Amino acid sequence: MAKGLKSESGAESASRTKPGRTARPKFRRRAKARPDEVLDAALDLFMEKGFAATRVEDVAQRAGISKGTIYLYFPSKEALMEGLIHRALSPIALKAVNTIEMLNVDPRTILKALGGMVGKQLSDPRVVAIPKLVIRESANFPELAAMYRREVIDKAMPSLIKLIERQVRSGRFRPVDPELAVRSMIGPIAIHLLLDEVFGIVPEGGLQMDKFIANHIDILFNGLSATPEQEHE
Amino acid sequence: MAKGLKSESGAESASRTKPGRTARPKFRRRAKARPDEVLDAALDLFMEKGFAATRVEDVAQRAGISKGTIYLYFPSKEALMEGLIHRALSPIALKAVNTIEMLNVDPRTILKALGGMVGKQLSDPRVVAIPKLVIRESANFPELAAMYRREVIDKAMPSLIKLIERQVRSGRFRPVDPELAVRSMIGPIAIHLLLDEVFGIVPEGGLQMDKFIANHIDILFNGLSATPEQEHE
Amino acid sequence: MAKGLKSESGAESASRTKPGRTARPKFRRRAKARPDEVLDAALDLFMEKGFAATRVEDVAQRAGISKGTIYLYFPSKEALMEGLIHRALSPIALKAVNTIEMLNVDPRTILKALGGMVGKQLSDPRVVAIPKLVIRESANFPELAAMYRREVIDKAMPSLIKLIERQVRSGRFRPVDPELAVRSMIGPIAIHLLLDEVFGIVPEGGLQMDKFIANHIDILFNGLSATPEQEHE
Amino acid sequence: MAKGLKSESGAESASRTKPGRTARPKFRRRAKARPDEVLDAALDLFMEKGFAATRVEDVAQRAGISKGTIYLYFPSKEALMEGLIHRALSPIALKAVNTIEMLNVDPRTILKALGGMVGKQLSDPRVVAIPKLVIRESANFPELAAMYRREVIDKAMPSLIKLIERQVRSGRFRPVDPELAVRSMIGPIAIHLLLDEVFGIVPEGGLQMDKFIANHIDILFNGLSATPEQEHE
DNA sequence: AATGAATGAGACTTCATTCAT
DNA sequence: CATGAATGAAGTCTCATTCAT
């Protein structure tokens, strides 16, 4: 459905078959940036069509090189996937979390700062792409999912849980289950992106990551209820 | 080594073949149930390995029939996918939502009821499987994603939005952006499932969908903050 | 995935390329003789061009089937090679040797009988092909060479050695080194075939396996020297 | 055929490249030896894995140079093969045979001398490698097999045949068929090597080429039979 | 209706060869 | 002279789909 010809424009008009052996568009670049360029191309395509539906040749073409060249830098198609995750994980630099963890100030301030950072990060398609890819291909690359979990989730989640625990203990948060509360904290952000990326559903006025996060934090802290005297159930 | 011929014997010579055929080794199921059994098998496998990595023969095998028979009921592999979504969508019966929509009672009561239903539904792996599949394969089956959106999301979301709008208007909810607030409402449920399905991350004590939803609704209504006199910021 | 609609119809109009979908030269034979036919084809081609230079498609073509069908019976190209050797080894039936081994009669009679058998066997190209193949590809298929050695050589050589030993002990043979003498016995046959197969060198009048073996046995028993009273060296 | 080396020579003209170039990080071997080193490497590898399974890069690596450099001396991979045979054939110097041919002395002396030479030659792996290679790759390089035949076999065999003929005529050899008798003469040597190289079968105590050849010549002259008064069949 | 043998387009990967540096 | 990055033809293998039985 709707894939149709490769139809890269169709402007070639005349030209016809052999685009001319005369033209020598062979680039001979020094290899150095190559692996990264290849990964960039791969990421684009894996996101666009999924790992399985992307041909190595597609990646090559998008990277502006030939099929064989890919194999100069990556031993297999799978290695592209792995390289992608590895590259993204190295500088994960979620020191933000660590930092946050140490702060002992007003949680609202902390979360607002954290929300701002996360919001900024997630506004970069390149960044969202990685977890999205991991989720999508997790069944075929359980190792990668595990690694992502180890490197990212298992680092971030406990920090947040501890943050909540501390606030509960200090009486600044109501006595909620920290492990479940975390989900109330991060879930909305995930669904916000998901609705956009998968279904093209965006609130009026665009994604507005910042505004959305602010709105969410507000609800998170104050709840939806208008009256302070909530039932104690 | 020694893979060699598959040729199991070759001695069958006479015996078999022709007449008698009294013995019918396989019970023929009612042909009526076939398509459904095929879809069940397909769903299992698509979830397990993804659409691309699942071979039609795998589906046949799991359904207990032969490869060719699949094509008696479905014209192509893609049709399996489509059939899967169609089957799931028909009885989507989210009239629950509609019902909810009409109620004009205390929102907490509404959401609790709704939460209970959703929680029950989502405890059935068969049910979660569909949206998960749609999400995973959305890039390759944009039509299906669109259909899912049309049939499910575009029906549920507006209902919830309206619900919130009404509560805000009536003063029972603080003045939040309804469109964004919905995300705060449903996101946590999504992440709860996602963490489980993709990364195998489950809170201590299991998924506990019910408990989790209750916890979430509590936070949603009352917020995390302990003191009612929130900053006026 | 994503081949697009099947119906690339539209194009039928101007015929063109596609050599006619009308012609239906599809053979639909019952699978049973297939593996053997495939091996026959493979043997031909491996002999003709070597394993590496033979494409699976070549084998298929010669067997009158399609590329994919090969893989219905053999899991890989290497498996063809293995299947080939296995098939040849099963009925190796070198009981001839065993039989010979028991005889305790005049060695000349034994060898003549043996020579006759071997000569007959080796006149069949199908039979010579196997050791030739093993020799040629031994570097790439050490397992197969080892197996051939185990199944054939290690069975035949000791028999011959024992035969010679016994004759020496009984005084009918001069005191030669049996292990080396075997080589004087079988070597000429090997070179006879080798000269033919590799270099196309054939004695005047053709291979004449029988005549050659007779001539060789004569020399083997009587030596080249004309007079019994050889130089006194 | 006969592409062979790209005419090493001619190029020497302008001596070295530029002038200065004081710092030479790597010791440049005399470029003169290069082609030979490449051929040495190629021979090793072709013997080890066969022509097809040897990559040009492997050859380069073993020769301690880069892939591209190979093509400075040989226009193609095939040319390596050809160069190999050519190099081996030039000094084939089987004048030994010629020499032998003239001798008109006692054949036993002749053969012993000849056997000694051949035995010495064949103890050098580098020497045996060539015919082995020719045999192995004869199907893919018929030209080379033909050349080898022309240059080696067609020179050696007739000499031996004539030698036998003369001895038969002079009454020193029994009336055997010279053409076939040659095979009885050289075959054992071939099988001796073959058993070793292909199947790793060696007599107790090692190859012992000398001892083996002596043993063989003994059998050849005197036959296996112990009694001089052989049956006249 | 059901089967599974057969097909062949297409994908991944290798490697001989070229050529800018 | 040398290098090794780059290329792309070609080969192995897979699998959706067809169809005779």
PDB file of N, CA and C in Angstrom, chain A residues 122-196:
ATOM      1  N   LEU A 122      14.202  15.706  24.309  1.00  0.00           N
ATOM      2  CA  LEU A 122      13.231  14.972  23.494  1.00  0.00           C
ATOM      3  C   LEU A 122      12.699  15.771  22.310  1.00  0.00           C
ATOM      4  N   SER A 123      13.095  17.011  22.242  1.00  0.00           N
ATOM      5  CA  SER A 123      12.672  17.780  21.082  1.00  0.00           C
ATOM      6  C   SER A 123      13.553  17.473  19.883  1.00  0.00           C
ATOM      7  N   ASP A 124      14.647  16.834  20.166  1.00  0.00           N
ATOM      8  CA  ASP A 124      15.553  16.454  19.072  1.00  0.00           C
ATOM      9  C   ASP A 124      15.153  15.081  18.538  1.00  0.00           C
ATOM     10  N   PRO A 125      14.711  15.044  17.315  1.00  0.00           N
ATOM     11  CA  PRO A 125      14.255  13.766  16.736  1.00  0.00           C
ATOM     12  C   PRO A 125      15.319  12.690  16.846  1.00  0.00           C
ATOM     13  N   ARG A 126      16.572  13.087  16.704  1.00  0.00           N
ATOM     14  CA  ARG A 126      17.681  12.140  16.779  1.00  0.00           C
ATOM     15  C   ARG A 126      17.698  11.423  18.121  1.00  0.00           C
ATOM     16  N   VAL A 127      17.275  12.120  19.125  1.00  0.00           N
ATOM     17  CA  VAL A 127      17.327  11.544  20.458  1.00  0.00           C
ATOM     18  C   VAL A 127      16.144  10.607  20.698  1.00  0.00           C
ATOM     19  N   VAL A 128      14.966  11.046  20.333  1.00  0.00           N
ATOM     20  CA  VAL A 128      13.789  10.200  20.513  1.00  0.00           C
ATOM     21  C   VAL A 128      13.890   8.940  19.686  1.00  0.00           C
ATOM     22  N   ALA A 129      14.579   9.080  18.578  1.00  0.00           N
ATOM     23  CA  ALA A 129      14.639   7.963  17.646  1.00  0.00           C
ATOM     24  C   ALA A 129      15.178   6.698  18.310  1.00  0.00           C
ATOM     25  N   ILE A 130      16.150   6.856  19.158  1.00  0.00           N
ATOM     26  CA  ILE A 130      16.798   5.672  19.736  1.00  0.00           C
ATOM     27  C   ILE A 130      15.845   4.829  20.588  1.00  0.00           C
ATOM     28  N   PRO A 131      15.249   5.404  21.596  1.00  0.00           N
ATOM     29  CA  PRO A 131      14.322   4.552  22.355  1.00  0.00           C
ATOM     30  C   PRO A 131      13.197   4.011  21.482  1.00  0.00           C
ATOM     31  N   LYS A 132      12.751   4.817  20.556  1.00  0.00           N
ATOM     32  CA  LYS A 132      11.679   4.353  19.671  1.00  0.00           C
ATOM     33  C   LYS A 132      12.153   3.113  18.911  1.00  0.00           C
ATOM     34  N   LEU A 133      13.354   3.199  18.435  1.00  0.00           N
ATOM     35  CA  LEU A 133      13.913   2.082  17.685  1.00  0.00           C
ATOM     36  C   LEU A 133      14.060   0.851  18.586  1.00  0.00           C
ATOM     37  N   VAL A 134      14.548   1.099  19.765  1.00  0.00           N
ATOM     38  CA  VAL A 134      14.727  -0.017  20.698  1.00  0.00           C
ATOM     39  C   VAL A 134      13.391  -0.694  20.972  1.00  0.00           C
ATOM     40  N   ILE A 135      12.382   0.126  21.180  1.00  0.00           N
ATOM     41  CA  ILE A 135      11.058  -0.439  21.456  1.00  0.00           C
ATOM     42  C   ILE A 135      10.571  -1.235  20.269  1.00  0.00           C
ATOM     43  N   ARG A 136      10.702  -0.654  19.110  1.00  0.00           N
ATOM     44  CA  ARG A 136      10.179  -1.308  17.931  1.00  0.00           C
ATOM     45  C   ARG A 136      10.859  -2.633  17.642  1.00  0.00           C
ATOM     46  N   GLU A 137      12.160  -2.654  17.807  1.00  0.00           N
ATOM     47  CA  GLU A 137      12.901  -3.848  17.415  1.00  0.00           C
ATOM     48  C   GLU A 137      13.266  -4.730  18.605  1.00  0.00           C
ATOM     49  N   SER A 138      12.685  -4.442  19.731  1.00  0.00           N
ATOM     50  CA  SER A 138      13.106  -5.173  20.927  1.00  0.00           C
ATOM     51  C   SER A 138      12.938  -6.684  20.789  1.00  0.00           C
ATOM     52  N   ALA A 139      11.925  -7.094  20.060  1.00  0.00           N
ATOM     53  CA  ALA A 139      11.720  -8.540  19.927  1.00  0.00           C
ATOM     54  C   ALA A 139      12.841  -9.184  19.138  1.00  0.00           C
ATOM     55  N   ASN A 140      13.336  -8.473  18.131  1.00  0.00           N
ATOM     56  CA  ASN A 140      14.385  -9.048  17.298  1.00  0.00           C
ATOM     57  C   ASN A 140      15.781  -8.801  17.845  1.00  0.00           C
ATOM     58  N   PHE A 141      15.897  -7.844  18.729  1.00  0.00           N
ATOM     59  CA  PHE A 141      17.209  -7.544  19.295  1.00  0.00           C
ATOM     60  C   PHE A 141      17.102  -7.455  20.806  1.00  0.00           C
ATOM     61  N   PRO A 142      16.791  -8.548  21.414  1.00  0.00           N
ATOM     62  CA  PRO A 142      16.624  -8.516  22.874  1.00  0.00           C
ATOM     63  C   PRO A 142      17.876  -8.028  23.589  1.00  0.00           C
ATOM     64  N   GLU A 143      19.006  -8.331  23.018  1.00  0.00           N
ATOM     65  CA  GLU A 143      20.260  -7.873  23.631  1.00  0.00           C
ATOM     66  C   GLU A 143      20.285  -6.359  23.723  1.00  0.00           C
ATOM     67  N   LEU A 144      19.881  -5.749  22.626  1.00  0.00           N
ATOM     68  CA  LEU A 144      19.920  -4.297  22.601  1.00  0.00           C
ATOM     69  C   LEU A 144      18.917  -3.705  23.577  1.00  0.00           C
ATOM     70  N   ALA A 145      17.770  -4.319  23.645  1.00  0.00           N
ATOM     71  CA  ALA A 145      16.773  -3.831  24.595  1.00  0.00           C
ATOM     72  C   ALA A 145      17.337  -3.949  26.004  1.00  0.00           C
ATOM     73  N   ALA A 146      17.973  -5.072  26.260  1.00  0.00           N
ATOM     74  CA  ALA A 146      18.553  -5.282  27.587  1.00  0.00           C
ATOM     75  C   ALA A 146      19.613  -4.234  27.869  1.00  0.00           C
ATOM     76  N   MET A 147      20.419  -3.988  26.850  1.00  0.00           N
ATOM     77  CA  MET A 147      21.474  -3.008  27.059  1.00  0.00           C
ATOM     78  C   MET A 147      20.891  -1.622  27.320  1.00  0.00           C
ATOM     79  N   TYR A 148      19.897  -1.297  26.549  1.00  0.00           N
ATOM     80  CA  TYR A 148      19.262   0.013  26.738  1.00  0.00           C
ATOM     81  C   TYR A 148      18.690   0.118  28.137  1.00  0.00           C
ATOM     82  N   ARG A 149      18.080  -0.959  28.530  1.00  0.00           N
ATOM     83  CA  ARG A 149      17.522  -0.965  29.874  1.00  0.00           C
ATOM     84  C   ARG A 149      18.626  -0.728  30.901  1.00  0.00           C
ATOM     85  N   ARG A 150      19.674  -1.475  30.757  1.00  0.00           N
ATOM     86  CA  ARG A 150      20.784  -1.379  31.695  1.00  0.00           C
ATOM     87  C   ARG A 150      21.364   0.028  31.733  1.00  0.00           C
ATOM     88  N   GLU A 151      21.626   0.533  30.555  1.00  0.00           N
ATOM     89  CA  GLU A 151      22.347   1.793  30.469  1.00  0.00           C
ATOM     90  C   GLU A 151      21.494   3.021  30.749  1.00  0.00           C
ATOM     91  N   VAL A 152      20.247   2.922  30.427  1.00  0.00           N
ATOM     92  CA  VAL A 152      19.414   4.105  30.549  1.00  0.00           C
ATOM     93  C   VAL A 152      18.347   3.948  31.627  1.00  0.00           C
ATOM     94  N   ILE A 153      17.517   2.977  31.418  1.00  0.00           N
ATOM     95  CA  ILE A 153      16.363   2.877  32.316  1.00  0.00           C
ATOM     96  C   ILE A 153      16.776   2.538  33.736  1.00  0.00           C
ATOM     97  N   ASP A 154      17.644   1.550  33.842  1.00  0.00           N
ATOM     98  CA  ASP A 154      18.041   1.139  35.191  1.00  0.00           C
ATOM     99  C   ASP A 154      18.845   2.211  35.908  1.00  0.00           C
ATOM    100  N   LYS A 155      19.215   3.221  35.164  1.00  0.00           N
ATOM    101  CA  LYS A 155      19.913   4.315  35.831  1.00  0.00           C
ATOM    102  C   LYS A 155      18.936   5.419  36.188  1.00  0.00           C
ATOM    103  N   ALA A 156      18.055   5.683  35.273  1.00  0.00           N
ATOM    104  CA  ALA A 156      17.142   6.806  35.493  1.00  0.00           C
ATOM    105  C   ALA A 156      16.028   6.478  36.482  1.00  0.00           C
ATOM    106  N   MET A 157      15.428   5.329  36.284  1.00  0.00           N
ATOM    107  CA  MET A 157      14.273   5.001  37.128  1.00  0.00           C
ATOM    108  C   MET A 157      14.609   4.997  38.626  1.00  0.00           C
ATOM    109  N   PRO A 158      15.611   4.296  39.038  1.00  0.00           N
ATOM    110  CA  PRO A 158      15.910   4.289  40.476  1.00  0.00           C
ATOM    111  C   PRO A 158      16.143   5.687  41.035  1.00  0.00           C
ATOM    112  N   SER A 159      16.760   6.537  40.214  1.00  0.00           N
ATOM    113  CA  SER A 159      16.988   7.898  40.683  1.00  0.00           C
ATOM    114  C   SER A 159      15.661   8.580  40.988  1.00  0.00           C
ATOM    115  N   LEU A 160      14.755   8.408  40.059  1.00  0.00           N
ATOM    116  CA  LEU A 160      13.463   9.055  40.243  1.00  0.00           C
ATOM    117  C   LEU A 160      12.723   8.448  41.431  1.00  0.00           C
ATOM    118  N   ILE A 161      12.820   7.162  41.528  1.00  0.00           N
ATOM    119  CA  ILE A 161      12.144   6.504  42.644  1.00  0.00           C
ATOM    120  C   ILE A 161      12.691   7.020  43.972  1.00  0.00           C
ATOM    121  N   LYS A 162      14.000   7.113  44.012  1.00  0.00           N
ATOM    122  CA  LYS A 162      14.595   7.605  45.241  1.00  0.00           C
ATOM    123  C   LYS A 162      14.156   9.042  45.535  1.00  0.00           C
ATOM    124  N   LEU A 163      14.100   9.802  44.468  1.00  0.00           N
ATOM    125  CA  LEU A 163      13.667  11.188  44.621  1.00  0.00           C
ATOM    126  C   LEU A 163      12.290  11.238  45.275  1.00  0.00           C
ATOM    127  N   ILE A 164      11.410  10.429  44.755  1.00  0.00           N
ATOM    128  CA  ILE A 164      10.051  10.415  45.308  1.00  0.00           C
ATOM    129  C   ILE A 164      10.053   9.909  46.746  1.00  0.00           C
ATOM    130  N   GLU A 165      10.783   8.833  46.958  1.00  0.00           N
ATOM    131  CA  GLU A 165      10.852   8.276  48.301  1.00  0.00           C
ATOM    132  C   GLU A 165      11.273   9.340  49.314  1.00  0.00           C
ATOM    133  N   ARG A 166      12.299  10.055  48.900  1.00  0.00           N
ATOM    134  CA  ARG A 166      12.809  11.067  49.817  1.00  0.00           C
ATOM    135  C   ARG A 166      11.750  12.125  50.148  1.00  0.00           C
ATOM    136  N   GLN A 167      11.066  12.512  49.096  1.00  0.00           N
ATOM    137  CA  GLN A 167      10.053  13.545  49.314  1.00  0.00           C
ATOM    138  C   GLN A 167       8.905  13.030  50.166  1.00  0.00           C
ATOM    139  N   VAL A 168       8.611  11.782  49.981  1.00  0.00           N
ATOM    140  CA  VAL A 168       7.545  11.215  50.798  1.00  0.00           C
ATOM    141  C   VAL A 168       7.985  11.170  52.242  1.00  0.00           C
ATOM    142  N   ARG A 169       9.201  10.687  52.404  1.00  0.00           N
ATOM    143  CA  ARG A 169       9.708  10.575  53.767  1.00  0.00           C
ATOM    144  C   ARG A 169       9.762  11.943  54.467  1.00  0.00           C
ATOM    145  N   SER A 170      10.171  12.922  53.684  1.00  0.00           N
ATOM    146  CA  SER A 170      10.290  14.255  54.270  1.00  0.00           C
ATOM    147  C   SER A 170       8.929  14.940  54.415  1.00  0.00           C
ATOM    148  N   GLY A 171       7.874  14.265  53.952  1.00  0.00           N
ATOM    149  CA  GLY A 171       6.549  14.839  54.126  1.00  0.00           C
ATOM    150  C   GLY A 171       6.146  15.840  53.067  1.00  0.00           C
ATOM    151  N   ARG A 172       6.993  16.001  52.069  1.00  0.00           N
ATOM    152  CA  ARG A 172       6.622  16.968  51.037  1.00  0.00           C
ATOM    153  C   ARG A 172       5.702  16.344  49.990  1.00  0.00           C
ATOM    154  N   PHE A 173       5.785  15.031  49.894  1.00  0.00           N
ATOM    155  CA  PHE A 173       4.867  14.329  48.991  1.00  0.00           C
ATOM    156  C   PHE A 173       3.908  13.510  49.832  1.00  0.00           C
ATOM    157  N   ARG A 174       2.757  13.338  49.317  1.00  0.00           N
ATOM    158  CA  ARG A 174       1.806  12.484  50.004  1.00  0.00           C
ATOM    159  C   ARG A 174       2.337  11.048  49.938  1.00  0.00           C
ATOM    160  N   PRO A 175       1.823  10.203  50.799  1.00  0.00           N
ATOM    161  CA  PRO A 175       2.381   8.845  50.848  1.00  0.00           C
ATOM    162  C   PRO A 175       1.941   7.979  49.666  1.00  0.00           C
ATOM    163  N   VAL A 176       2.606   8.182  48.554  1.00  0.00           N
ATOM    164  CA  VAL A 176       2.304   7.368  47.360  1.00  0.00           C
ATOM    165  C   VAL A 176       3.321   6.244  47.235  1.00  0.00           C
ATOM    166  N   ASP A 177       2.976   5.279  46.418  1.00  0.00           N
ATOM    167  CA  ASP A 177       3.927   4.201  46.135  1.00  0.00           C
ATOM    168  C   ASP A 177       4.942   4.746  45.145  1.00  0.00           C
ATOM    169  N   PRO A 178       6.173   4.900  45.540  1.00  0.00           N
ATOM    170  CA  PRO A 178       7.156   5.569  44.662  1.00  0.00           C
ATOM    171  C   PRO A 178       7.328   4.859  43.324  1.00  0.00           C
ATOM    172  N   GLU A 179       7.343   3.552  43.377  1.00  0.00           N
ATOM    173  CA  GLU A 179       7.581   2.819  42.136  1.00  0.00           C
ATOM    174  C   GLU A 179       6.455   3.050  41.132  1.00  0.00           C
ATOM    175  N   LEU A 180       5.264   3.140  41.635  1.00  0.00           N
ATOM    176  CA  LEU A 180       4.150   3.377  40.717  1.00  0.00           C
ATOM    177  C   LEU A 180       4.046   4.851  40.349  1.00  0.00           C
ATOM    178  N   ALA A 181       4.383   5.662  41.280  1.00  0.00           N
ATOM    179  CA  ALA A 181       4.297   7.099  41.016  1.00  0.00           C
ATOM    180  C   ALA A 181       5.223   7.519  39.879  1.00  0.00           C
ATOM    181  N   VAL A 182       6.346   6.864  39.808  1.00  0.00           N
ATOM    182  CA  VAL A 182       7.273   7.200  38.722  1.00  0.00           C
ATOM    183  C   VAL A 182       6.571   7.074  37.387  1.00  0.00           C
ATOM    184  N   ARG A 183       5.768   6.057  37.278  1.00  0.00           N
ATOM    185  CA  ARG A 183       5.056   5.842  36.022  1.00  0.00           C
ATOM    186  C   ARG A 183       4.084   6.981  35.734  1.00  0.00           C
ATOM    187  N   SER A 184       3.509   7.495  36.789  1.00  0.00           N
ATOM    188  CA  SER A 184       2.618   8.636  36.583  1.00  0.00           C
ATOM    189  C   SER A 184       3.409   9.855  36.147  1.00  0.00           C
ATOM    190  N   MET A 185       4.667   9.818  36.496  1.00  0.00           N
ATOM    191  CA  MET A 185       5.526  10.942  36.173  1.00  0.00           C
ATOM    192  C   MET A 185       6.005  10.899  34.712  1.00  0.00           C
ATOM    193  N   ILE A 186       6.483   9.779  34.324  1.00  0.00           N
ATOM    194  CA  ILE A 186       7.091   9.729  32.982  1.00  0.00           C
ATOM    195  C   ILE A 186       6.139   9.248  31.889  1.00  0.00           C
ATOM    196  N   GLY A 187       5.100   8.539  32.267  1.00  0.00           N
ATOM    197  CA  GLY A 187       4.183   8.007  31.261  1.00  0.00           C
ATOM    198  C   GLY A 187       3.630   9.045  30.311  1.00  0.00           C
ATOM    199  N   PRO A 188       3.138  10.133  30.842  1.00  0.00           N
ATOM    200  CA  PRO A 188       2.563  11.140  29.947  1.00  0.00           C
ATOM    201  C   PRO A 188       3.525  11.609  28.876  1.00  0.00           C
ATOM    202  N   ILE A 189       4.751  11.733  29.246  1.00  0.00           N
ATOM    203  CA  ILE A 189       5.723  12.182  28.238  1.00  0.00           C
ATOM    204  C   ILE A 189       5.833  11.153  27.128  1.00  0.00           C
ATOM    205  N   ALA A 190       5.873   9.890  27.533  1.00  0.00           N
ATOM    206  CA  ALA A 190       5.970   8.839  26.534  1.00  0.00           C
ATOM    207  C   ALA A 190       4.772   8.846  25.600  1.00  0.00           C
ATOM    208  N   ILE A 191       3.588   8.954  26.193  1.00  0.00           N
ATOM    209  CA  ILE A 191       2.394   8.899  25.351  1.00  0.00           C
ATOM    210  C   ILE A 191       2.315  10.112  24.442  1.00  0.00           C
ATOM    211  N   HIS A 192       2.801  11.211  24.943  1.00  0.00           N
ATOM    212  CA  HIS A 192       2.803  12.431  24.138  1.00  0.00           C
ATOM    213  C   HIS A 192       3.595  12.204  22.845  1.00  0.00           C
ATOM    214  N   LEU A 193       4.749  11.617  22.989  1.00  0.00           N
ATOM    215  CA  LEU A 193       5.593  11.347  21.823  1.00  0.00           C
ATOM    216  C   LEU A 193       4.982  10.247  20.967  1.00  0.00           C
ATOM    217  N   LEU A 194       4.485   9.244  21.625  1.00  0.00           N
ATOM    218  CA  LEU A 194       3.935   8.109  20.900  1.00  0.00           C
ATOM    219  C   LEU A 194       2.777   8.533  20.001  1.00  0.00           C
ATOM    220  N   LEU A 195       1.888   9.291  20.572  1.00  0.00           N
ATOM    221  CA  LEU A 195       0.728   9.734  19.783  1.00  0.00           C
ATOM    222  C   LEU A 195       1.194  10.493  18.550  1.00  0.00           C
ATOM    223  N   ASP A 196       2.221  11.262  18.736  1.00  0.00           N
ATOM    224  CA  ASP A 196       2.742  12.026  17.616  1.00  0.00           C
ATOM    225  C   ASP A 196       3.404  11.118  16.599  1.00  0.00           C
TER     226      ASP A 196
END
